[in-house]
Coordinates of C-alpha atoms in Angstrom, one line a residue:
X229 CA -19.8 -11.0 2.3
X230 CA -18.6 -9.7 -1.0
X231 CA -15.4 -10.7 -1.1
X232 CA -13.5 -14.3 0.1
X233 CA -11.2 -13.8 3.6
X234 CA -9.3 -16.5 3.3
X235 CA -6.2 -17.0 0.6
X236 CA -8.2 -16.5 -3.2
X237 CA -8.2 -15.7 -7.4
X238 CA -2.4 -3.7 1.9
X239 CA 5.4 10.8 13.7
X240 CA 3.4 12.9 10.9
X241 CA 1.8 15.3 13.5
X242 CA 4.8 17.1 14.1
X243 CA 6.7 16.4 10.6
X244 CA 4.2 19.8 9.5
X245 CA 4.4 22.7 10.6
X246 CA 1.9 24.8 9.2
X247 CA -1.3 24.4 7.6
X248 CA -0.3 26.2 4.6
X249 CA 2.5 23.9 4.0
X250 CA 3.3 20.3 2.0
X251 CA 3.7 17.6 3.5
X252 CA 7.0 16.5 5.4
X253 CA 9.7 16.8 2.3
X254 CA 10.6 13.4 1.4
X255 CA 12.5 12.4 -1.9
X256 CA 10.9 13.1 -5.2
X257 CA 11.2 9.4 -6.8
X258 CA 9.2 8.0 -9.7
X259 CA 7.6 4.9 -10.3
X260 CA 9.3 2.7 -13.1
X261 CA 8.1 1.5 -16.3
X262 CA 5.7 -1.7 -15.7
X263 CA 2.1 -2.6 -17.3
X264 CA -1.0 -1.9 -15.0
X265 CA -4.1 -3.6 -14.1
X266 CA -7.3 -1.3 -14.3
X267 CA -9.4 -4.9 -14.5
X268 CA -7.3 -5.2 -17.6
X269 CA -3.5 -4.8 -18.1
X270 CA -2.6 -1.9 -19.8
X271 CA 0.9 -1.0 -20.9
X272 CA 1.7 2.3 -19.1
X273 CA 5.2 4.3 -19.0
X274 CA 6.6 6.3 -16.1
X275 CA 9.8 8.1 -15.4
X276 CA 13.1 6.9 -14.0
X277 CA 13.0 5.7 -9.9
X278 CA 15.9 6.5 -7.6
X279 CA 15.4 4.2 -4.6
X280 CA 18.0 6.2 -1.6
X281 CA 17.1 10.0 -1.1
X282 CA 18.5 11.0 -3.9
X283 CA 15.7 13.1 -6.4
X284 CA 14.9 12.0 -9.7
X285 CA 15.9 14.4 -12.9
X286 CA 13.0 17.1 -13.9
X287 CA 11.0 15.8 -16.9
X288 CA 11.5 17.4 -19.6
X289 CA 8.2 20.3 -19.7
X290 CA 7.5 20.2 -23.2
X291 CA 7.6 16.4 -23.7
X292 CA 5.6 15.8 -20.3
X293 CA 2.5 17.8 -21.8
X294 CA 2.5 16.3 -24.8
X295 CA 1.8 12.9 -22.8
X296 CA -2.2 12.0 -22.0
X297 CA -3.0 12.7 -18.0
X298 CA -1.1 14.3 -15.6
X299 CA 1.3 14.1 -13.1
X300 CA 0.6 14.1 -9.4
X301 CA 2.5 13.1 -6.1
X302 CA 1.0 9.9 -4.2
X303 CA -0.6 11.9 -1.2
X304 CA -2.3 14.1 -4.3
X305 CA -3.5 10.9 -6.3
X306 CA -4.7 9.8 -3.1
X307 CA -6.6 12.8 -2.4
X308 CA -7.8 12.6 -6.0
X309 CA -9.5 9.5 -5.4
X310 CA -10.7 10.7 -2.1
X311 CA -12.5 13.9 -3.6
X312 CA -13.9 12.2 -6.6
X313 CA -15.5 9.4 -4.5
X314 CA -16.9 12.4 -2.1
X315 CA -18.4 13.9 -5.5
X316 CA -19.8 10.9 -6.5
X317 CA -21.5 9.7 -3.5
X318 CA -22.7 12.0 -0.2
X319 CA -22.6 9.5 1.5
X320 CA -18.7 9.4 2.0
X321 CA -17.2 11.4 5.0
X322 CA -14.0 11.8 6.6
X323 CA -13.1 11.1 10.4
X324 CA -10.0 11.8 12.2
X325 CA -7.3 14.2 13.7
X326 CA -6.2 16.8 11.6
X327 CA -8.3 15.6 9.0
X328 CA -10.6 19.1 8.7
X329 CA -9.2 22.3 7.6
X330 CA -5.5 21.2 8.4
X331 CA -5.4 19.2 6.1
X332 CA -4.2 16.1 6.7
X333 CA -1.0 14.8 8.6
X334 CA -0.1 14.7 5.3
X335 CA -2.6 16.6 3.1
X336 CA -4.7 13.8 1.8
X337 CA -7.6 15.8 3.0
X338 CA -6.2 19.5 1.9
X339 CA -9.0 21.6 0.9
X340 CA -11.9 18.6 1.3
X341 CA -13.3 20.3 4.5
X342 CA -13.8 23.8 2.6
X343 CA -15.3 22.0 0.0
X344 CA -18.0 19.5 1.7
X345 CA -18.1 21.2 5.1
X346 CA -17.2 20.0 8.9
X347 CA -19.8 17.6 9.1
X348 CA -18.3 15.7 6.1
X349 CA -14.7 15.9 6.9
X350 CA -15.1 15.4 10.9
X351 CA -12.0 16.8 12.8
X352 CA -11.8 14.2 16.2
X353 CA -10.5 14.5 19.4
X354 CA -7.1 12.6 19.8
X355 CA -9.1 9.0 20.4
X356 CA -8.6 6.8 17.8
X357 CA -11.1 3.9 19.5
X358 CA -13.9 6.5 19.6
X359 CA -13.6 8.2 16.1
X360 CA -13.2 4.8 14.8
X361 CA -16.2 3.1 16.9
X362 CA -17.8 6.1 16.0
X363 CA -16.9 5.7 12.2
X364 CA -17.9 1.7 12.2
X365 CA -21.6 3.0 13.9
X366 CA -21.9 5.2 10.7
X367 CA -21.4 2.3 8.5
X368 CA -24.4 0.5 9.9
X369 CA -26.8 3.6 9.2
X370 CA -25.5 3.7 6.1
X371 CA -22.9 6.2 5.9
X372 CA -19.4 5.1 4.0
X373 CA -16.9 6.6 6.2
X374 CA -13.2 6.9 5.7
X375 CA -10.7 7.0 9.2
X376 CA -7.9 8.4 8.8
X377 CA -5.0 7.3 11.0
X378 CA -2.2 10.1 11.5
X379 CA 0.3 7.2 12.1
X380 CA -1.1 3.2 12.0
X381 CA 0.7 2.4 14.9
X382 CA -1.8 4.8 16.6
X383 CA -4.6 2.3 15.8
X384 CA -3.4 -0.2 17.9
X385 CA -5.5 1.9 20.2
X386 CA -8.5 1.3 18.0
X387 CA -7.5 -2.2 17.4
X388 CA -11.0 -3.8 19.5
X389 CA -13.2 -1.7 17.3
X390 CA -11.5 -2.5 13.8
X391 CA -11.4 -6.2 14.9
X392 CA -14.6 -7.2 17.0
X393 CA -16.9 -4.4 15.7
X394 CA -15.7 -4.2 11.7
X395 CA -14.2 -7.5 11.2
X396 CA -17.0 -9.1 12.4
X397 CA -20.5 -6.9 12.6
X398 CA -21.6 -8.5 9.3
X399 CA -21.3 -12.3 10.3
X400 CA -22.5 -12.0 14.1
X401 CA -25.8 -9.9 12.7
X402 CA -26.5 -12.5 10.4
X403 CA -25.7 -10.5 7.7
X404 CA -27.8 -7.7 8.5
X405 CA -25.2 -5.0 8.9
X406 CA -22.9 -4.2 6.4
X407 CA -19.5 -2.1 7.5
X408 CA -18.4 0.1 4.5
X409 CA -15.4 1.5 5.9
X410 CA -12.1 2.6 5.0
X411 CA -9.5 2.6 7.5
X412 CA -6.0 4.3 6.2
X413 CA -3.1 6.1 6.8
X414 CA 1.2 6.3 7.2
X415 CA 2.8 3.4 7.8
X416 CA 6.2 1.6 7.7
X417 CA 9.9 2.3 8.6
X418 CA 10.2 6.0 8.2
X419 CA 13.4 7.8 8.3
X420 CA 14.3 8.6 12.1
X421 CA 11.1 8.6 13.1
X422 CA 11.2 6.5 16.4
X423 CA 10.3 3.2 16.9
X424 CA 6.4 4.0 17.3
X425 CA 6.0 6.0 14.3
X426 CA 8.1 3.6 12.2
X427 CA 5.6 0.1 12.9
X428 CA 5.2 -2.6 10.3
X429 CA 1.6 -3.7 11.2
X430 CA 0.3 -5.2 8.2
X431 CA 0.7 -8.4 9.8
X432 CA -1.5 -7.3 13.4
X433 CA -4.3 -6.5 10.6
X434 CA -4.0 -9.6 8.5
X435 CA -5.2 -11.7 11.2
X436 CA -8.6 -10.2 11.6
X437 CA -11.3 -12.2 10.1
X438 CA -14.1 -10.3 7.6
X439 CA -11.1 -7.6 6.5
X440 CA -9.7 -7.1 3.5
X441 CA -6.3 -5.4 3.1
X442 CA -4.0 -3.9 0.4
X443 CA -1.0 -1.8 0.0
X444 CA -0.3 0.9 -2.4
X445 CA 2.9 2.0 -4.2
X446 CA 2.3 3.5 -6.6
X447 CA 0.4 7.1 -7.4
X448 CA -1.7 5.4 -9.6
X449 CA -2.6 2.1 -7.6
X450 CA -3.1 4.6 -4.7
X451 CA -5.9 6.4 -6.1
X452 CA -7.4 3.4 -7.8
X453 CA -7.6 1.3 -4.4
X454 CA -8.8 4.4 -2.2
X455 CA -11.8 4.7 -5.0
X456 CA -12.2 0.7 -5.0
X457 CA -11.5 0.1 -1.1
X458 CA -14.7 3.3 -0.8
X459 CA -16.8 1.2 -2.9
X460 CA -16.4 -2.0 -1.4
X461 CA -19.3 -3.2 1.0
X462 CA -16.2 -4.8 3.0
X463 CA -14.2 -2.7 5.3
X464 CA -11.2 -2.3 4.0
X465 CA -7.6 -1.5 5.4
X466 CA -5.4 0.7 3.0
X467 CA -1.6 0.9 3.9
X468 CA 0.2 3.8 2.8
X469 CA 4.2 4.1 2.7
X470 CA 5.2 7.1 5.0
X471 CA 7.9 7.5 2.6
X472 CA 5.9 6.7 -0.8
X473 CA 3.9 10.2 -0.4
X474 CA 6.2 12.5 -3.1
X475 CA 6.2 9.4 -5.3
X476 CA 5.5 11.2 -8.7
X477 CA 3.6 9.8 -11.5
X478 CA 1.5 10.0 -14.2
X479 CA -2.1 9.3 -14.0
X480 CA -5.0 8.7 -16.6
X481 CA -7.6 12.1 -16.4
X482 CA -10.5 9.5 -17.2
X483 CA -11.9 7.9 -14.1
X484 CA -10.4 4.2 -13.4
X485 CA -10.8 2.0 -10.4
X486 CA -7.8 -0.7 -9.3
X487 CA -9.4 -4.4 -8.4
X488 CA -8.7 -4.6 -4.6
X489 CA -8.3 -8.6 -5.1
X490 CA -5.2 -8.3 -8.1
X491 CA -1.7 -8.7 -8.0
X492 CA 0.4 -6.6 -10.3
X493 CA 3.0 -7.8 -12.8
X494 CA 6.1 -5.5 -12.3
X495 CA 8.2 -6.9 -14.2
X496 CA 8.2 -10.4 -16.7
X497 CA 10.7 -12.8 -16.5
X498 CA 12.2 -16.0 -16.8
X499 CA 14.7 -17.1 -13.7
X500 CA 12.9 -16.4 -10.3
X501 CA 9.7 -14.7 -9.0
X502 CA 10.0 -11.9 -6.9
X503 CA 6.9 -11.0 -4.6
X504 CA 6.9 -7.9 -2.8
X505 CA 4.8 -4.8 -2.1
X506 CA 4.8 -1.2 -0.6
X507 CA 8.3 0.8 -0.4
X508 CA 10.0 -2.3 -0.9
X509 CA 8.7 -2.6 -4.7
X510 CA 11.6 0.2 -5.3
X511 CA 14.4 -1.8 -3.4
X512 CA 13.5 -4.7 -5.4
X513 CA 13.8 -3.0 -8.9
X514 CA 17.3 -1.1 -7.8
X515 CA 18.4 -4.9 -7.8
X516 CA 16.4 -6.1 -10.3
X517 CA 18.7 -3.7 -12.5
X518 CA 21.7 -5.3 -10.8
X519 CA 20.2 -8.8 -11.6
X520 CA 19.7 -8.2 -15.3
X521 CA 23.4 -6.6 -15.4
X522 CA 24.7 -10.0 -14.2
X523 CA 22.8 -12.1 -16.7
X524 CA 19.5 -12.9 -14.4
X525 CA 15.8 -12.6 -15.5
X526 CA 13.6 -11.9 -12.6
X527 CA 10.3 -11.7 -12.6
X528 CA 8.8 -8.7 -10.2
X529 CA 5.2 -8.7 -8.8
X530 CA 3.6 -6.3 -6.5
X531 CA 1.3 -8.5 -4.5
X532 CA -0.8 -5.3 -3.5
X533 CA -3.4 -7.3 -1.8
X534 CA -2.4 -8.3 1.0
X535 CA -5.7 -10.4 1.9
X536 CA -6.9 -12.1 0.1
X537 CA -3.4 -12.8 -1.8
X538 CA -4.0 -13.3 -5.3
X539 CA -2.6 -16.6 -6.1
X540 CA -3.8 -16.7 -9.4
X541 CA -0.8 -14.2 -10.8
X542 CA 1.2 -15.5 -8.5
X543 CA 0.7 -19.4 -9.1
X544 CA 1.0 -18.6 -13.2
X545 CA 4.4 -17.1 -12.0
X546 CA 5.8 -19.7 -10.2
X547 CA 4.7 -22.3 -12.2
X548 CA 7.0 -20.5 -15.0
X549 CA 10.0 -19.3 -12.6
X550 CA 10.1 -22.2 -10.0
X551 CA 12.1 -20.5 -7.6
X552 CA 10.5 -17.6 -4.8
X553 CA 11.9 -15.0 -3.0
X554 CA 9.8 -13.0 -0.9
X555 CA 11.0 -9.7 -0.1
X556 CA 8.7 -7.5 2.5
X557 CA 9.2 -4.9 5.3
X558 CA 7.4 -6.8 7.9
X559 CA 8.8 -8.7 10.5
X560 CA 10.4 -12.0 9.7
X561 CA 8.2 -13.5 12.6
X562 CA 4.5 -13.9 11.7
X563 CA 4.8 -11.3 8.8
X564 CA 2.8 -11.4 5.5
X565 CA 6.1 -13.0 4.0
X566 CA 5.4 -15.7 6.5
X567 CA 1.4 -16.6 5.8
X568 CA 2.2 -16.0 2.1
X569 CA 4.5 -18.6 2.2
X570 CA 2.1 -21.1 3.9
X571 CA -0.3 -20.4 0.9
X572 CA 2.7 -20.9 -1.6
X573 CA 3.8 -24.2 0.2
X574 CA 0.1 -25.3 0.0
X575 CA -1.1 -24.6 -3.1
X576 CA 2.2 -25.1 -5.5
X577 CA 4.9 -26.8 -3.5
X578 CA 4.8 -29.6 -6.9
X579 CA 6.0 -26.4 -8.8
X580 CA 9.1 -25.4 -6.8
X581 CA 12.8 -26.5 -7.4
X582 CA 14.1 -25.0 -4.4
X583 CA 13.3 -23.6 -0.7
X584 CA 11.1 -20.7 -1.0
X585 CA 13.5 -17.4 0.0
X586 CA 12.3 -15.0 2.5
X587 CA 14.0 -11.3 3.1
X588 CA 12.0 -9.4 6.2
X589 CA 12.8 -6.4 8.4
X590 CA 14.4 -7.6 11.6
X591 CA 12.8 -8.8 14.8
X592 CA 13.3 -5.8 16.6
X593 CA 11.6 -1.9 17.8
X594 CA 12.7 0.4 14.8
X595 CA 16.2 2.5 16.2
X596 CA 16.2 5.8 15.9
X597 CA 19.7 6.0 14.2
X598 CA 19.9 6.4 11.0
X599 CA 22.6 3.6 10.2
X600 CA 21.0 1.2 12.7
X601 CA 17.5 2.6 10.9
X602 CA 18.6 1.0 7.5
X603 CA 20.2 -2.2 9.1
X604 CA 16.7 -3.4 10.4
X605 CA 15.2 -3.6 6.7
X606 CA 15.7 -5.6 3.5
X607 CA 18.5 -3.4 1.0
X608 CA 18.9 -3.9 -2.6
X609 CA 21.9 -6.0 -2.3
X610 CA 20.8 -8.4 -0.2
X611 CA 17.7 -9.0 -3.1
X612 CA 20.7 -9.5 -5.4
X613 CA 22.8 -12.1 -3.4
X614 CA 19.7 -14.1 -2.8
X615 CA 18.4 -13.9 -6.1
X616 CA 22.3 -15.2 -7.4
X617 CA 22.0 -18.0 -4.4
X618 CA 18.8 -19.5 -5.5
X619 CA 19.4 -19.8 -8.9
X620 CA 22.8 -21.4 -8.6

């Protein structure tokens, strides 16, 4: 294998209507200010973030262009990465439902079918075990296919092929197979979307041995993990905030690739370290804001992978802050807040001065209503009280 498994140094059908449309509308937020790993930090600036449905201010036209690359929405960066990987190697192709000249659930695939033909981008019949059986046989011929999920939750139908078949194809031939595959797609508490369109699986997938697992954020981690998680001889699982796609943000032109194995460093600080990742990166910086107001210094990192979990940013961080709060969407009960803090018990337990602090979504099926909705997961002001607790 390529990379180490264990801890080491992740309802759209019917939101569209046409073809010819966008995808579902969703706030317009942008990503704040933080520095950026493309294998090395680089300093990096972004607009203002609004974390509710409430849309950001315009940039200003005039200053935008005078800045280097150019600004896209999350589902366009990763389409970017998708198209560019597609250019660079033939032997990357496409499989799922809607995938072809649709689109996309939510136009990650827009205009790839007319551009690399049907064969390429594969529209399926509604079966997710088959198109992903189908998509794990590729890998062993030496194809590098890409499934697309129109909502994770529907590959808990495909769960036997992701686990027994890519998880583990590599060991039990003895290393004579290797499974190249990407699986991706929507995921996480939407707004009103049900209980089965608003999941929190990241967990269900953590489990299976021989994958690998991150969770983008960001526009620009987004492309940079799609192009990485596509060149990985590991299959890879790619989870994608259902309400992260019109994230704006501005991206380098120049090609770049994300490490699929790093933690990224939000925001220094002194007082506590905050670990966190997906949607709930934004919930965690409207309090950060709150925290610094009231005299606090936290320190903000997107763990990103979600296995392997990078413990060597996250070690240096605790070993500075002594004092973790977790902060996840997952459930409380077997979640990745729960087997990250095993690994943080185990490894740095001499480095902590108090209890490590874990905020999760609540133990129960998504509601539909909206109030009930917003009660089941972590808000901003719960970050801040236990931020304030732990540092008393």
């Amino acid at each position: 294998m390529e990379a180490s498994f264990g801890v080491s140094s992740a309802a759209a059908a019917n939101a569209v209507n046409s073809p010819a449309l966008s995808p579902p509308s969703l706030p317009f937020i942008r990503s704040e200010a933080r520095p950026i790993s493309w294998r090395v930090d680089k300093s990096r600036k972004a607009g203002k973030i609004t974390t509710k449905a409430v849309a950001a201010q315009a940039e200003n036209p005039a200053s935008a262009a005078s800045k280097p690359g150019h600004e896209v929405l999350l589902f366009e960066a990763l389409r970017e990465g998708l198209e560019e990987e597609m250019e660079r190697d033939p032997r990357v192709c496409i499989f799922g439902e809607d995938v072809g000249h649709y689109g996309g659930s939510y136009k990650v695939s827009k205009g790839l079918a007319d551009k690399y033909g049907d064969l390429r981008v594969l529209d399926t019949p509604i079966a997710e075990n088959s198109f992903t059986g189908m998509a794990v046989g590729a890998a062993m011929t030496g194809l590098r296919p890409v499934v697309e999920g129109m909502n994770m939750g529907f590959l808990l139908l495909a769960f036997n092929q992701i686990s027994d078949n890519c998880g583990m194809l590599h060991y039990t031939s003895g290393g004579q197979f290797t499974i190249p595959t990407v699986i991706r797609g929507p995921g996480g508490v939407g707004r009103q979307l049900g209980a089965e369109h608003s999941q929190r699986l990241e967990s269900y997938f953590q489990s299976i041995p021989g994958i690998q697992m991150v969770a983008c954020s960001t526009p620009y981690n987004a492309k940079g993990l799609m192009k990485a998680a596509i060149r990985s001889e590991n299959p890879v699982v790619l989870f994608e905030h259902v309400l992260l796609y019109n994230l704006k943000e501005r991206i380098p032109d120049e090609e770049y690739v994300v490490s699929l194995e790093e933690a990224e460093m939000v925001r220094p600080g002194e007082h506590v370290t905050i670990l966190t990742y997906s949607r709930m990166r934004y919930h965690v910086m409207q309090a950060a804001k709150t925290l610094v107001n009231k005299g606090y210094d936290p320190e903000v990192i997107d763990i990103r992978s979600l296995k392997p979990f990078d413990l060597y940013t996250i070690g240096n961080s605790i070993k500075k802050t002594h004092k973790v709060l977790i902060v996840e969407e997952c459930m409380r009960t077997g979640g990745i807040g729960a087997s990250l803090t095993a690994a943080i018990n185990e490894n740095f337990n001499d480095y902590l001065d108090a209890p490590i602090v874990c905020l999760s979504s609540q133990d129960v099926p998504t509601p539909y209503a909206g109030t009930l909705e917003e009660w089941t997961v972590v808000q901003p002001g719960q970050i801040v009280t236990a931020v304030e607790q732990l540092c008393r």
